[in-house]
Amino acid sequence: MNVPDTALRSPAARIPEPTPAAAPAARQADGMAVASFVLGLIGLLAMNLLLGPASIVLAALALHRGTSRPGRARLGLALGIADLAVLAWLVSADQTWSWSIG
């Protein structure tokens, strides 16, 4: 007699179906991870005082909410920290908070 695998499991052992409300939350966390990466990358070139901390916050939120792209969120976190390191280096080199290329 062939009994389906799902019939042998108890109701408590079944994996719950994802709720429709969980899908937008995961998609939102993935969007935060991508935004963190993009802001951190742009922040290396311009406006790193604003984009660095924004990248760090978005990466932390994406990791906290369980993104399916943790590598991208970690890279955004690293780029945000690098943004602030570049800013600190430029400020120490110029002795001013305002800087320009050239």
PDB file of C-alpha atoms in Angstrom:
ATOM      1  CA  MET A   1       0.000   0.000   0.000  1.00  0.00           C
ATOM      2  CA  ASN A   2       1.419   3.372  -1.038  1.00  0.00           C
ATOM      3  CA  VAL A   3       0.747   6.018   1.582  1.00  0.00           C
ATOM      4  CA  PRO A   4       1.786   9.586   0.771  1.00  0.00           C
ATOM      5  CA  ASP A   5       4.604  11.000   2.877  1.00  0.00           C
ATOM      6  CA  THR A   6       2.426  13.846   4.122  1.00  0.00           C
ATOM      7  CA  ALA A   7      -0.159  11.435   5.497  1.00  0.00           C
ATOM      8  CA  LEU A   8       2.435   9.839   7.806  1.00  0.00           C
ATOM      9  CA  ARG A   9       3.409  13.074   9.482  1.00  0.00           C
ATOM     10  CA  SER A  10       1.513  14.470  12.394  1.00  0.00           C
ATOM     11  CA  PRO A  11      -0.081  17.902  11.948  1.00  0.00           C
ATOM     12  CA  ALA A  12       2.482  19.402  14.334  1.00  0.00           C
ATOM     13  CA  ALA A  13       5.392  18.115  12.218  1.00  0.00           C
ATOM     14  CA  ARG A  14       4.163  19.726   8.990  1.00  0.00           C
ATOM     15  CA  ILE A  15       5.968  22.804   7.776  1.00  0.00           C
ATOM     16  CA  PRO A  16       3.632  25.784   7.899  1.00  0.00           C
ATOM     17  CA  GLU A  17       2.779  27.503   4.662  1.00  0.00           C
ATOM     18  CA  PRO A  18       4.213  31.019   4.402  1.00  0.00           C
ATOM     19  CA  THR A  19       1.597  33.619   5.057  1.00  0.00           C
ATOM     20  CA  PRO A  20       0.997  36.309   2.473  1.00  0.00           C
ATOM     21  CA  ALA A  21       2.015  38.942   5.027  1.00  0.00           C
ATOM     22  CA  ALA A  22       5.493  37.372   5.403  1.00  0.00           C
ATOM     23  CA  ALA A  23       6.331  37.766   1.707  1.00  0.00           C
ATOM     24  CA  PRO A  24       6.260  41.608   1.626  1.00  0.00           C
ATOM     25  CA  ALA A  25       8.341  41.767   4.811  1.00  0.00           C
ATOM     26  CA  ALA A  26      11.024  39.534   3.297  1.00  0.00           C
ATOM     27  CA  ARG A  27      10.938  41.517   0.068  1.00  0.00           C
ATOM     28  CA  GLN A  28      11.274  44.737   2.073  1.00  0.00           C
ATOM     29  CA  ALA A  29      14.324  43.344   3.904  1.00  0.00           C
ATOM     30  CA  ASP A  30      15.857  42.347   0.550  1.00  0.00           C
ATOM     31  CA  GLY A  31      15.237  45.854  -0.750  1.00  0.00           C
ATOM     32  CA  MET A  32      16.963  47.284   2.319  1.00  0.00           C
ATOM     33  CA  ALA A  33      19.991  45.063   1.683  1.00  0.00           C
ATOM     34  CA  VAL A  34      20.254  46.233  -1.932  1.00  0.00           C
ATOM     35  CA  ALA A  35      19.708  49.884  -0.974  1.00  0.00           C
ATOM     36  CA  SER A  36      22.412  49.593   1.671  1.00  0.00           C
ATOM     37  CA  PHE A  37      24.859  48.248  -0.901  1.00  0.00           C
ATOM     38  CA  VAL A  38      24.041  50.960  -3.453  1.00  0.00           C
ATOM     39  CA  LEU A  39      24.180  53.811  -0.922  1.00  0.00           C
ATOM     40  CA  GLY A  40      27.465  52.536   0.465  1.00  0.00           C
ATOM     41  CA  LEU A  41      28.951  52.310  -3.012  1.00  0.00           C
ATOM     42  CA  ILE A  42      27.836  55.806  -3.982  1.00  0.00           C
ATOM     43  CA  GLY A  43      28.944  57.107  -0.598  1.00  0.00           C
ATOM     44  CA  LEU A  44      32.557  56.246  -1.382  1.00  0.00           C
ATOM     45  CA  LEU A  45      32.512  58.976  -4.017  1.00  0.00           C
ATOM     46  CA  ALA A  46      30.114  61.622  -2.727  1.00  0.00           C
ATOM     47  CA  MET A  47      28.126  62.619   0.353  1.00  0.00           C
ATOM     48  CA  ASN A  48      29.712  59.978   2.560  1.00  0.00           C
ATOM     49  CA  LEU A  49      28.688  61.887   5.683  1.00  0.00           C
ATOM     50  CA  LEU A  50      25.027  61.128   4.884  1.00  0.00           C
ATOM     51  CA  LEU A  51      25.211  57.951   2.833  1.00  0.00           C
ATOM     52  CA  GLY A  52      27.634  56.072   5.114  1.00  0.00           C
ATOM     53  CA  PRO A  53      25.392  56.062   8.195  1.00  0.00           C
ATOM     54  CA  ALA A  54      22.300  55.445   6.036  1.00  0.00           C
ATOM     55  CA  SER A  55      24.002  52.405   4.533  1.00  0.00           C
ATOM     56  CA  ILE A  56      24.940  51.090   7.974  1.00  0.00           C
ATOM     57  CA  VAL A  57      21.406  51.517   9.335  1.00  0.00           C
ATOM     58  CA  LEU A  58      19.769  49.860   6.314  1.00  0.00           C
ATOM     59  CA  ALA A  59      22.202  46.947   6.447  1.00  0.00           C
ATOM     60  CA  ALA A  60      21.561  46.412  10.152  1.00  0.00           C
ATOM     61  CA  LEU A  61      17.790  46.508   9.623  1.00  0.00           C
ATOM     62  CA  ALA A  62      17.983  44.090   6.693  1.00  0.00           C
ATOM     63  CA  LEU A  63      20.087  41.633   8.700  1.00  0.00           C
ATOM     64  CA  HIS A  64      17.798  41.970  11.720  1.00  0.00           C
ATOM     65  CA  ARG A  65      14.695  41.299   9.611  1.00  0.00           C
ATOM     66  CA  GLY A  66      16.234  38.199   8.058  1.00  0.00           C
ATOM     67  CA  THR A  67      16.955  39.141   4.476  1.00  0.00           C
ATOM     68  CA  SER A  68      17.529  36.415   1.922  1.00  0.00           C
ATOM     69  CA  ARG A  69      20.552  38.452   0.747  1.00  0.00           C
ATOM     70  CA  PRO A  70      22.743  38.598   3.853  1.00  0.00           C
ATOM     71  CA  GLY A  71      25.930  38.876   1.793  1.00  0.00           C
ATOM     72  CA  ARG A  72      24.715  42.021   0.107  1.00  0.00           C
ATOM     73  CA  ALA A  73      23.626  43.461   3.463  1.00  0.00           C
ATOM     74  CA  ARG A  74      27.033  42.713   4.998  1.00  0.00           C
ATOM     75  CA  LEU A  75      28.741  44.298   2.004  1.00  0.00           C
ATOM     76  CA  GLY A  76      26.544  47.378   2.447  1.00  0.00           C
ATOM     77  CA  LEU A  77      27.542  47.462   6.109  1.00  0.00           C
ATOM     78  CA  ALA A  78      31.231  47.256   5.187  1.00  0.00           C
ATOM     79  CA  LEU A  79      30.856  49.959   2.528  1.00  0.00           C
ATOM     80  CA  GLY A  80      29.070  52.229   5.022  1.00  0.00           C
ATOM     81  CA  ILE A  81      31.932  51.827   7.473  1.00  0.00           C
ATOM     82  CA  ALA A  82      34.398  52.451   4.631  1.00  0.00           C
ATOM     83  CA  ASP A  83      32.483  55.634   3.766  1.00  0.00           C
ATOM     84  CA  LEU A  84      33.030  56.950   7.268  1.00  0.00           C
ATOM     85  CA  ALA A  85      36.694  55.892   7.180  1.00  0.00           C
ATOM     86  CA  VAL A  86      37.210  57.762   3.889  1.00  0.00           C
ATOM     87  CA  LEU A  87      35.492  60.801   5.381  1.00  0.00           C
ATOM     88  CA  ALA A  88      37.737  60.665   8.453  1.00  0.00           C
ATOM     89  CA  TRP A  89      40.820  60.385   6.261  1.00  0.00           C
ATOM     90  CA  LEU A  90      39.757  63.305   4.060  1.00  0.00           C
ATOM     91  CA  VAL A  91      38.895  65.468   7.064  1.00  0.00           C
ATOM     92  CA  SER A  92      42.263  64.765   8.664  1.00  0.00           C
ATOM     93  CA  ALA A  93      44.059  65.519   5.382  1.00  0.00           C
ATOM     94  CA  ASP A  94      42.230  68.816   4.714  1.00  0.00           C
ATOM     95  CA  GLN A  95      41.475  69.837   8.320  1.00  0.00           C
ATOM     96  CA  THR A  96      37.914  70.708   7.249  1.00  0.00           C
ATOM     97  CA  TRP A  97      34.531  68.995   6.962  1.00  0.00           C
ATOM     98  CA  SER A  98      33.985  70.220   3.419  1.00  0.00           C
ATOM     99  CA  TRP A  99      36.039  68.651   0.674  1.00  0.00           C
ATOM    100  CA  SER A 100      36.014  68.415  -3.076  1.00  0.00           C
ATOM    101  CA  ILE A 101      37.800  66.326  -5.662  1.00  0.00           C
ATOM    102  CA  GLY A 102      40.383  68.278  -7.628  1.00  0.00           C
TER     103      GLY A 102
END
